[in-house]
XYZ file of C-alpha atoms in Angstrom:
666
model
C -36.186 -1.707 -68.462
C -36.281 -5.131 -66.830
C -40.039 -4.961 -66.383
C -40.659 -4.093 -70.072
C -38.363 -6.873 -71.185
C -40.176 -9.354 -68.909
C -43.575 -8.330 -70.348
C -42.233 -8.704 -73.897
C -40.905 -12.177 -73.043
C -44.288 -13.261 -71.650
C -46.146 -11.949 -74.753
C -43.775 -13.748 -77.140
C -44.070 -16.996 -75.193
C -47.889 -16.732 -75.183
C -47.823 -16.216 -78.952
C -45.459 -19.200 -79.343
C -47.841 -21.485 -77.459
C -51.002 -20.084 -79.115
C -50.988 -22.921 -81.644
C -49.339 -26.282 -80.952
C -49.191 -29.667 -82.663
C -50.744 -31.653 -81.239
C -53.225 -29.307 -79.609
C -53.101 -29.152 -75.802
C -55.678 -28.095 -73.268
C -55.803 -24.563 -71.852
C -54.447 -25.590 -68.436
C -51.432 -27.300 -69.988
C -50.846 -24.301 -72.248
C -50.886 -21.899 -69.275
C -48.518 -24.141 -67.294
C -45.972 -24.284 -70.123
C -46.222 -20.517 -70.667
C -45.614 -19.995 -66.941
C -42.592 -22.320 -66.802
C -40.892 -20.859 -69.880
C -41.589 -17.285 -68.796
C -40.163 -18.083 -65.357
C -36.803 -19.475 -66.459
C -36.313 -16.908 -69.240
C -36.986 -14.036 -66.836
C -34.612 -15.648 -64.302
C -31.980 -15.988 -67.044
C -32.462 -12.318 -67.821
C -31.961 -11.438 -64.132
C -28.772 -13.490 -63.906
C -27.371 -11.844 -67.035
C -28.233 -8.221 -66.137
C -27.208 -8.512 -62.423
C -29.983 -6.292 -61.007
C -29.871 -5.023 -57.394
C -32.960 -4.125 -55.363
C -32.614 -1.134 -53.018
C -34.662 -0.520 -49.875
C -34.374 2.330 -47.359
C -35.595 2.517 -43.767
C -35.842 5.574 -41.517
C -34.719 5.067 -37.899
C -34.961 7.341 -34.850
C -32.094 6.820 -32.387
C -32.430 8.136 -28.861
C -29.445 9.746 -27.096
C -27.657 7.379 -24.732
C -26.152 7.611 -21.242
C -23.766 4.992 -19.829
C -23.699 4.234 -16.102
C -20.549 2.571 -14.712
C -21.115 1.062 -11.259
C -18.094 0.148 -9.140
C -18.510 -3.347 -7.657
C -15.004 -3.732 -6.208
C -14.401 -4.874 -2.644
C -13.934 -1.306 -1.391
C -17.630 -0.720 -2.088
C -18.473 -3.200 0.697
C -17.065 -0.883 3.374
C -19.649 0.399 5.870
C -19.936 3.502 8.045
C -22.026 1.780 10.709
C -25.305 2.396 8.865
C -24.910 1.186 5.290
C -22.241 0.164 2.840
C -21.053 2.176 -0.154
C -22.618 -0.212 -2.642
C -26.138 0.293 -1.210
C -25.666 4.058 -1.117
C -24.568 4.298 -4.745
C -27.373 1.921 -5.747
C -29.880 4.552 -4.549
C -28.086 7.198 -6.613
C -28.181 4.877 -9.609
C -31.944 4.484 -9.342
C -32.458 8.256 -9.114
C -30.310 8.829 -12.186
C -32.167 6.208 -14.206
C -35.557 7.655 -13.251
C -34.487 11.100 -14.449
C -33.000 9.783 -17.680
C -35.997 7.627 -18.605
C -38.351 10.567 -18.204
C -36.167 12.513 -20.657
C -36.283 9.702 -23.255
C -32.653 8.619 -22.907
C -31.396 5.129 -23.578
C -29.504 3.751 -20.576
C -26.650 1.266 -20.724
C -25.250 0.009 -17.434
C -22.033 -1.872 -16.680
C -20.420 -3.084 -13.491
C -16.663 -2.692 -13.272
C -13.628 -3.317 -11.075
C -10.494 -4.613 -12.807
C -12.256 -4.038 -16.125
C -15.889 -4.628 -17.045
C -17.222 -7.343 -14.742
C -13.587 -7.824 -13.693
C -11.819 -9.064 -10.576
C -13.307 -7.161 -7.597
C -9.977 -7.235 -5.721
C -8.670 -4.357 -7.856
C -10.210 -1.259 -9.470
C -8.673 -0.327 -12.820
C -10.437 2.587 -14.501
C -8.110 2.634 -17.517
C -8.783 -1.006 -18.367
C -12.507 -0.458 -17.827
C -12.692 2.442 -20.290
C -10.512 0.586 -22.811
C -12.871 -2.391 -22.717
C -15.894 -0.092 -22.900
C -14.696 1.417 -26.179
C -14.231 -2.103 -27.566
C -17.642 -3.535 -26.662
C -19.869 -0.451 -26.916
C -20.546 1.964 -29.787
C -20.126 5.445 -28.305
C -21.579 7.341 -31.286
C -24.811 8.362 -29.540
C -23.444 8.431 -25.979
C -23.797 11.948 -24.567
C -22.189 11.442 -21.163
C -21.144 8.867 -18.615
C -21.978 8.493 -14.924
C -19.151 7.082 -12.813
C -20.621 5.656 -9.610
C -17.501 4.872 -7.612
C -15.636 5.736 -4.423
C -12.679 6.853 -6.559
C -10.016 4.486 -5.218
C -8.342 3.331 -8.441
C -5.083 1.415 -8.887
C -4.215 3.145 -12.185
C -0.715 4.544 -12.685
C -2.419 7.416 -14.528
C -5.884 8.120 -15.933
C -4.951 9.915 -19.143
C -7.494 7.752 -20.947
C -10.271 10.102 -19.773
C -8.900 12.702 -22.211
C -9.005 10.212 -25.077
C -12.615 9.214 -24.375
C -13.975 12.658 -25.345
C -17.050 12.203 -23.144
C -18.248 14.212 -20.126
C -17.904 12.026 -17.021
C -20.252 12.809 -14.144
C -19.386 11.782 -10.582
C -21.137 11.822 -7.206
C -19.925 13.846 -4.216
C -21.001 11.997 -1.106
C -19.856 12.010 2.507
C -19.039 8.603 3.906
C -17.470 9.266 7.304
C -16.147 6.552 9.566
C -15.946 7.064 13.318
C -13.672 4.070 13.884
C -10.014 4.534 14.742
C -7.752 3.628 11.849
C -3.989 3.286 11.412
C -2.540 3.368 7.904
C 0.790 2.638 6.260
C 0.410 5.106 3.405
C 3.792 4.770 1.713
C 6.832 2.490 1.645
C 9.822 3.912 -0.208
C 12.869 1.779 -0.947
C 15.511 1.827 -3.671
C 15.052 -0.858 -6.299
C 18.644 -1.955 -5.733
C 20.717 -2.328 -2.584
C 24.130 -3.791 -1.836
C 25.339 -6.376 0.612
C 26.554 -5.130 3.978
C 25.699 -1.508 3.164
C 23.090 0.577 4.966
C 19.961 1.053 2.867
C 17.341 3.634 3.924
C 13.722 2.436 4.122
C 11.236 5.310 4.413
C 7.761 4.534 5.763
C 4.940 7.069 5.932
C 2.178 6.313 8.457
C -1.077 8.037 9.321
C -3.566 7.797 12.211
C -7.263 8.688 11.924
C -9.171 9.194 15.184
C -6.357 7.412 17.008
C -4.203 8.866 19.765
C -1.618 6.688 21.398
C 1.316 4.468 20.524
C 1.700 1.952 17.712
C 4.471 -0.444 16.715
C 5.949 -0.102 13.224
C 7.970 -3.126 12.048
C 9.817 -4.118 8.890
C 9.535 -7.782 7.902
C 11.058 -9.951 5.214
C 9.451 -13.355 4.705
C 7.888 -13.130 8.201
C 11.252 -12.363 9.777
C 11.377 -9.083 11.667
C 14.287 -6.910 10.519
C 13.588 -3.788 12.576
C 10.862 -2.156 14.662
C 10.110 1.185 16.289
C 7.354 2.658 18.415
C 5.405 5.579 16.921
C 3.585 8.088 19.118
C 0.438 9.531 17.503
C -0.625 11.613 20.508
C 0.530 14.902 18.958
C 0.992 14.241 15.240
C -1.042 12.019 12.923
C 1.019 11.927 9.730
C 4.622 10.850 10.309
C 7.619 9.648 8.309
C 9.844 6.958 9.821
C 13.277 6.064 8.408
C 14.922 2.665 8.956
C 18.532 1.953 7.948
C 18.785 -1.736 7.069
C 21.795 -3.846 6.157
C 21.113 -6.884 3.972
C 23.182 -10.040 4.399
C 21.899 -12.167 1.499
C 21.809 -11.326 -2.215
C 18.741 -11.686 -4.421
C 15.211 -10.352 -4.595
C 14.198 -9.566 -1.006
C 10.531 -8.890 -0.157
C 9.867 -6.206 2.442
C 6.712 -5.441 4.395
C 5.994 -2.521 6.737
C 3.434 -3.439 9.429
C 1.771 -1.015 11.832
C 0.164 -2.478 14.967
C -2.064 -0.563 17.389
C -0.946 -0.797 21.011
C -3.564 1.299 22.836
C -6.851 0.724 20.930
C -8.535 -1.871 18.722
C -9.147 -1.237 15.023
C -12.109 -2.125 12.832
C -10.076 -2.049 9.626
C -6.589 -3.535 9.623
C -6.116 -4.246 5.901
C -4.340 -0.915 5.432
C -1.923 -1.520 8.314
C 0.739 -2.989 6.046
C 2.409 -2.247 2.740
C 4.934 -4.314 0.807
C 7.665 -3.837 -1.745
C 10.850 -5.610 -2.769
C 14.506 -4.725 -3.218
C 17.086 -6.404 -5.426
C 20.147 -6.979 -3.239
C 23.347 -7.078 -5.299
C 26.646 -8.583 -4.315
C 28.567 -5.321 -4.382
C 28.958 -2.036 -6.195
C 30.923 -1.761 -9.416
C 34.327 -0.181 -8.812
C 35.672 2.705 -10.888
C 39.389 3.180 -10.230
C 40.808 6.641 -11.048
C 44.607 6.258 -11.217
C 46.918 9.260 -11.646
C 50.600 10.059 -11.273
C 49.684 13.034 -9.088
C 46.568 14.608 -7.515
C 44.858 16.752 -10.131
C 41.708 18.762 -10.725
C 40.697 16.356 -13.484
C 40.621 13.496 -10.983
C 38.875 15.570 -8.323
C 36.014 16.676 -10.578
C 35.593 13.158 -11.956
C 35.229 11.792 -8.429
C 32.616 14.461 -7.650
C 30.692 13.613 -10.814
C 30.610 9.870 -10.049
C 29.993 10.022 -6.297
C 26.150 10.463 -6.466
C 25.679 7.212 -8.419
C 24.694 4.385 -6.105
C 25.766 1.629 -8.470
C 29.420 2.729 -8.423
C 32.160 2.855 -5.846
C 34.801 5.370 -6.950
C 38.381 5.007 -5.709
C 41.287 7.380 -6.298
C 44.706 5.679 -6.498
C 48.104 7.371 -6.760
C 50.628 5.579 -8.997
C 54.286 6.249 -8.357
C 56.653 3.355 -7.807
C 53.700 1.547 -6.234
C 49.898 1.831 -6.208
C 48.625 3.836 -3.225
C 45.131 4.381 -1.850
C 45.745 7.140 0.659
C 48.847 6.014 2.536
C 48.156 2.316 2.032
C 49.833 0.263 -0.678
C 47.364 -1.946 -2.515
C 47.565 -4.601 -5.217
C 45.595 -4.645 -8.455
C 43.852 -7.865 -7.425
C 42.268 -6.053 -4.460
C 40.103 -4.104 -6.924
C 38.575 -7.333 -8.224
C 36.075 -8.859 -8.803
C 33.876 -5.745 -9.119
C 36.231 -3.510 -11.098
C 34.331 -2.064 -14.097
C 36.383 0.910 -15.367
C 39.993 2.034 -15.022
C 40.627 5.753 -15.606
C 44.336 6.414 -16.197
C 45.463 10.060 -16.014
C 48.994 10.707 -17.274
C 50.346 14.092 -16.270
C 53.695 13.258 -17.977
C 55.017 11.189 -15.035
C 52.846 8.045 -14.987
C 55.073 5.000 -14.407
C 53.788 1.565 -15.342
C 55.749 -1.638 -14.802
C 55.070 -4.997 -16.566
C 52.765 -6.090 -13.748
C 50.633 -2.972 -14.233
C 50.383 -3.260 -18.008
C 49.752 -7.012 -17.804
C 46.835 -6.498 -15.439
C 45.338 -3.784 -17.660
C 45.606 -5.995 -20.770
C 43.965 -8.955 -19.033
C 41.286 -6.669 -17.623
C 40.390 -5.472 -21.125
C 40.397 -9.027 -22.484
C 37.810 -9.945 -19.849
C 35.476 -7.126 -20.942
C 36.592 -4.258 -18.691
C 36.704 -0.596 -19.712
C 39.640 1.808 -19.908
C 39.574 5.608 -20.136
C 43.032 7.060 -20.778
C 43.579 10.790 -20.352
C 46.668 12.889 -21.035
C 50.033 12.225 -22.581
C 50.618 9.075 -24.652
C 52.179 6.190 -22.715
C 54.541 3.919 -24.733
C 54.068 0.907 -22.433
C 50.411 0.696 -23.564
C 51.088 1.338 -27.258
C 49.723 -2.075 -28.324
C 46.271 -1.527 -26.805
C 45.728 2.236 -27.120
C 43.930 3.414 -30.297
C 46.699 5.951 -31.060
C 50.367 6.154 -31.989
C 52.920 8.756 -30.809
C 53.376 11.837 -32.997
C 56.891 12.660 -31.825
C 55.725 15.942 -30.271
C 55.803 15.782 -26.484
C 54.785 19.342 -25.559
C 51.165 20.266 -24.808
C 49.166 23.027 -26.518
C 45.902 24.906 -25.945
C 42.829 24.441 -28.120
C 39.051 24.096 -28.258
C 37.153 20.811 -28.595
C 34.819 20.006 -31.484
C 32.637 16.884 -31.779
C 32.643 14.835 -34.986
C 29.693 13.261 -36.808
C 30.715 9.826 -35.503
C 30.080 11.008 -31.942
C 26.370 11.420 -32.691
C 26.042 7.646 -33.032
C 26.402 7.444 -29.253
C 23.660 8.702 -26.958
C 26.183 9.945 -24.390
C 27.418 12.767 -26.625
C 23.911 13.921 -27.504
C 23.836 15.502 -24.038
C 26.173 18.201 -25.331
C 24.283 20.884 -27.235
C 26.011 23.370 -29.514
C 25.616 26.016 -26.824
C 27.213 23.752 -24.206
C 30.051 22.988 -26.608
C 30.832 26.691 -26.758
C 31.022 26.751 -22.951
C 33.934 24.283 -22.906
C 37.095 26.330 -22.304
C 40.392 25.586 -24.102
C 41.993 22.316 -23.025
C 45.652 21.313 -22.838
C 46.116 18.736 -25.596
C 48.860 16.548 -27.062
C 49.424 15.684 -30.691
C 48.847 11.992 -31.466
C 48.211 9.895 -34.586
C 45.088 7.690 -34.703
C 45.256 4.028 -35.626
C 43.222 2.966 -38.654
C 40.502 1.150 -36.697
C 39.986 3.944 -34.152
C 36.820 6.044 -34.226
C 37.489 9.766 -33.806
C 34.721 11.285 -31.706
C 36.194 14.747 -31.104
C 38.968 16.869 -32.565
C 40.918 19.970 -31.591
C 39.873 23.100 -33.448
C 43.293 23.723 -35.032
C 44.621 23.609 -38.569
C 45.423 19.890 -38.367
C 42.086 18.995 -36.722
C 44.156 16.740 -34.501
C 42.252 13.906 -32.770
C 41.168 14.610 -29.201
C 38.779 11.781 -28.308
C 39.087 8.280 -29.814
C 37.278 5.007 -29.249
C 38.332 1.435 -29.954
C 37.915 -2.135 -28.736
C 40.563 -4.318 -27.131
C 39.480 -7.912 -26.761
C 36.040 -7.811 -25.107
C 36.724 -4.402 -23.547
C 36.346 -0.800 -24.656
C 38.942 1.988 -24.654
C 38.307 5.724 -24.736
C 41.439 7.821 -25.321
C 41.412 11.524 -24.318
C 44.495 13.346 -25.592
C 43.905 16.344 -23.330
C 43.653 17.661 -19.743
C 41.650 20.400 -18.026
C 38.125 19.367 -19.078
C 37.180 20.054 -15.444
C 37.142 23.790 -16.173
C 33.960 23.221 -18.160
C 32.133 22.419 -14.929
C 32.896 25.919 -13.658
C 31.305 27.512 -16.724
C 28.333 25.209 -17.161
C 25.085 26.280 -15.497
C 23.740 22.761 -15.093
C 25.002 19.195 -14.597
C 26.011 18.394 -18.179
C 29.626 17.767 -17.158
C 28.567 15.284 -14.457
C 26.142 13.551 -16.820
C 28.832 13.254 -19.495
C 31.406 11.722 -17.135
C 28.904 9.244 -15.660
C 27.585 8.456 -19.144
C 31.094 7.742 -20.440
C 31.821 5.426 -17.505
C 28.529 3.603 -17.968
C 29.198 3.186 -21.687
C 32.857 2.149 -21.409
C 32.238 -0.096 -18.387
C 29.236 -1.891 -19.842
C 29.935 -5.464 -20.828
C 29.755 -5.716 -24.612
C 27.370 -8.657 -24.369
C 24.831 -6.748 -22.266
C 22.584 -5.273 -24.918
C 19.242 -5.639 -23.130
C 17.961 -3.432 -20.344
C 14.678 -4.356 -18.695
C 12.763 -1.477 -17.141
C 10.100 -2.380 -14.556
C 8.328 0.255 -12.473
C 8.874 -1.760 -9.296
C 10.090 -5.113 -8.017
C 6.670 -5.970 -6.592
C 3.151 -5.887 -8.025
C -0.319 -6.687 -6.757
C -2.223 -9.644 -8.181
C -4.302 -8.436 -11.129
C -2.331 -5.216 -11.517
C -1.266 -4.158 -15.007
C 2.489 -4.678 -15.461
C 4.282 -2.525 -18.045
C 7.281 -4.569 -19.171
C 9.734 -2.393 -21.122
C 12.966 -3.454 -22.810
C 15.622 -1.281 -24.407
C 17.946 -2.951 -26.908
C 21.219 -1.557 -28.256
C 23.526 -2.540 -31.070
C 27.303 -2.846 -30.842
C 27.641 0.954 -31.102
C 25.220 1.296 -28.175
C 22.719 2.934 -30.498
C 19.054 1.874 -30.127
C 18.441 -1.335 -32.055
C 15.318 -1.378 -34.184
C 13.250 -3.985 -36.029
C 14.125 -6.779 -33.618
C 12.030 -9.780 -32.690
C 12.130 -9.666 -28.880
C 10.567 -12.510 -26.911
C 9.816 -12.675 -23.194
C 9.346 -15.934 -21.301
C 7.853 -15.791 -17.816
C 8.088 -18.680 -15.356
C 6.689 -19.253 -11.896
C 8.818 -20.433 -9.000
C 7.824 -24.028 -9.871
C 9.258 -23.663 -13.388
C 5.876 -23.517 -15.126
C 5.808 -21.140 -18.120
C 2.982 -18.686 -17.441
C 3.560 -16.267 -20.307
C 5.498 -16.470 -23.552
C 4.976 -13.396 -25.713
C 6.656 -11.182 -28.274
C 7.152 -7.516 -27.401
C 5.805 -4.645 -29.491
C 8.253 -2.056 -30.797
C 7.543 1.532 -29.698
C 9.408 4.831 -29.649
C 10.766 3.943 -26.202
C 11.985 0.482 -27.190
C 9.988 -2.724 -26.864
C 6.965 -3.088 -24.603
C 4.523 -5.683 -23.321
C 1.591 -5.253 -20.927
C 0.188 -8.158 -18.958
C -1.400 -9.154 -15.659
C -0.703 -11.939 -13.200
C -3.496 -13.135 -10.928
C -1.609 -15.739 -8.885
C 0.779 -14.383 -6.191
C 4.364 -15.636 -6.059
C 7.864 -14.999 -7.381
C 8.221 -14.905 -11.167
C 11.348 -15.166 -13.292
C 11.609 -13.591 -16.735
C 14.047 -14.035 -19.591
C 14.255 -11.774 -22.649
C 15.987 -12.889 -25.821
C 16.385 -12.061 -29.491
C 17.866 -14.200 -32.236
C 19.522 -11.139 -33.798
C 21.992 -10.749 -30.916
C 21.725 -14.363 -29.727
C 21.714 -12.964 -26.202
C 19.497 -13.156 -23.167
C 18.839 -11.156 -20.023
C 17.101 -12.453 -16.921
C 15.479 -11.109 -13.778
C 12.651 -11.607 -11.317
C 9.840 -9.809 -9.504
C 7.189 -10.554 -6.902
C 3.399 -10.675 -7.172
C 1.628 -10.306 -3.818
C -2.052 -10.750 -2.938
C -4.109 -7.698 -3.806
C -5.103 -5.682 -0.751
C -5.607 -2.304 -2.410
C -9.388 -2.275 -2.046
C -9.276 -2.285 1.749
C -6.415 0.166 2.150
C -8.432 3.344 1.720
C -11.574 4.378 3.562
C -14.235 6.894 2.604
C -14.549 8.576 -0.787
C -11.668 9.893 -2.901
C -13.363 13.224 -3.588
C -10.320 15.061 -5.043
C -9.849 12.477 -7.786
C -13.562 12.296 -8.618
C -13.709 16.103 -8.795
C -10.667 16.120 -11.082
C -12.237 13.547 -13.418
C -15.508 15.451 -13.778
C -13.789 18.828 -14.238
C -11.204 17.476 -16.670
C -13.816 15.889 -18.931
C -16.401 18.683 -18.779
C -18.817 16.709 -16.621
C -20.466 17.528 -13.306
C -19.901 16.396 -9.741
C -23.355 16.094 -8.195
C -24.063 16.118 -4.496
C -27.195 14.225 -3.291
C -29.345 17.384 -3.210
C -28.370 18.351 -6.752
C -29.100 14.814 -7.883
C -32.703 15.109 -6.615
C -33.191 18.152 -8.834
C -31.220 16.745 -11.776
C -33.015 17.229 -15.082
C -31.014 16.041 -18.068
C -30.988 18.128 -21.205
C -33.600 17.055 -23.729
C -31.768 16.154 -26.911
C -33.688 15.404 -30.119
C -33.449 11.911 -31.507
C -30.972 11.355 -34.280
C -32.525 10.446 -37.602
C -30.800 7.701 -39.486
C -31.617 6.412 -42.927
C -30.507 2.852 -43.493
C -30.248 1.500 -47.006
C -30.427 -2.178 -47.856
C -29.242 -3.827 -51.055
C -30.458 -7.173 -52.361
C -28.236 -8.453 -55.199
C -30.659 -10.891 -56.811
C -28.055 -12.509 -59.033
C -26.189 -13.795 -55.970
C -29.140 -15.715 -54.550
C -28.708 -19.472 -54.868
C -32.408 -20.178 -54.913
C -32.847 -18.178 -58.167
C -30.409 -20.496 -59.947
C -32.216 -23.490 -58.439
C -35.596 -22.147 -59.582
C -34.187 -21.554 -63.081
C -32.986 -25.161 -63.384
C -36.245 -26.587 -62.006
C -38.440 -24.524 -64.371
C -36.259 -25.310 -67.395
C -36.129 -29.044 -66.650
C -39.846 -29.303 -65.859
C -40.822 -27.605 -69.127
C -38.651 -30.023 -71.157
C -40.148 -32.986 -69.334
C -43.765 -31.868 -69.897
C -43.223 -31.010 -73.579
C -41.791 -34.470 -74.197
C -44.572 -36.165 -72.227
C -47.278 -34.258 -74.108
C -45.697 -34.935 -77.515
C -44.453 -31.439 -78.255
C -40.852 -32.549 -78.885
């Protein structure tokens, strides 16, 4: 259509210029016809918006990616050659086979990512970066040329890659004697002047004799012990240490050969860190007489390291065993008071005054049993006038589901709770009823309220301990410990930072997780959570906002410079902040392990559907011949968008007007 219109325009213009006054020469006539035809055709193009289409047929060869490990562990030798030279020969063989089969080859070096820090090998980061920088559409498989010593927490990314990963099975024996500290296990938290177990696993390869295992903190020896490897290579040594200073304490286990020299000593030490706290939080269970309720509560709380549980008998005085104690002796680490009233609990003004002040300062109170009139102003209930106890079954209310603690109790577990001995009480208006008795009145059984900065949980019943005898698992223990953790938690502590460890290697990926809770201790969502990280000199090294996930709020980052780092997490919603610290130590992972990690390499190839080739199989390797993929690429040229067409239109139009005027045609 455009072509016919253009021809018609040219014919009409030729006819228009066939006769002119005055007459012009043939060359001038042709020039004017050309100029007018040009700008009118260009005007037509701009008005009709035509698009030119072109297509091109491409043949794309299948592709293989080769990932070559260039971390420091590849520099290890076996007396003849290093790993890097050995895998370089394999690389050349693979490329020769692939080129003969018309494959495209893409090669990358990796360590802590593509072309990353050689002091650490991170396969997960490497594959993540590979998917970002390389189109995997035509990639048929991947060759992983590595010794298999990775620092990844897990390698689940190989499932997400959806590519066969081929590995190399090679023997790389070392005849040198080698001592190794293979594991250092320590609790993340310890307490002052309490024995803390430190478990060290050591191994000896081609070494028979004695070695000295020592525990150091900041180059100060805390303990040492001789280890005899003459009969057993792999051993586990336990140290019981007592810390005398609070704070983040670095620990290092060092193993020193006494009878022979070693070629490799980088794997003779391993470090970690422990957060030493001032003291355990105290949970005081106070009753007017020994009871099964108290006994089973003590058993449920005893396994928790963060708590020290004390049973106190309250008669005319407060007794711990046969010793009279004062309330102030429970401070400053008292977190929860559990009062059990078996009808005879006597409280004098000093007792009630201490409890009130304790709640005002943010402490927690769990009251169980018969109503006590001396605490009427702080308890979330009022007396009913009925003093006798009755039997009934417990039933949770909808309000209880707002608290994670009660979600431990399934409907089946609720049926396992035997009848309890309960008292009739009347709830105050502000109290939250979390459980009721299954009777006609649906009388309150479990109530929650605040008093000052503290929390109060009122249980109008006894004999919950019988549930433990019917339950097949530890739900009773988890409920009791969960209630104490909830009631004893300071109301201002809404942030909980979860770090895998207290110590990380330089360049290692750190998963920083934060859980945030609202005033009902339900997970808080849609918050703006910010983390600020400072070095020991006060320099801010990282200031980032966390990403919300199903688990809470998360941030992943790396630190390359060793030292102690201090973090603070805050949100404007709560106007609160939590702080902590961790250590970053020089990376020594690459020299800790000798030889080839064959089990992991075999797992990777089997998991992804690849192959693990030995050197003989590699010589006979013939890749599958895959036909080239045909691709048709289409190109569009929108002529009306080209600036030079508009320029040409203006030039042709202006030049024709100028020539017509000059030659007397206007």
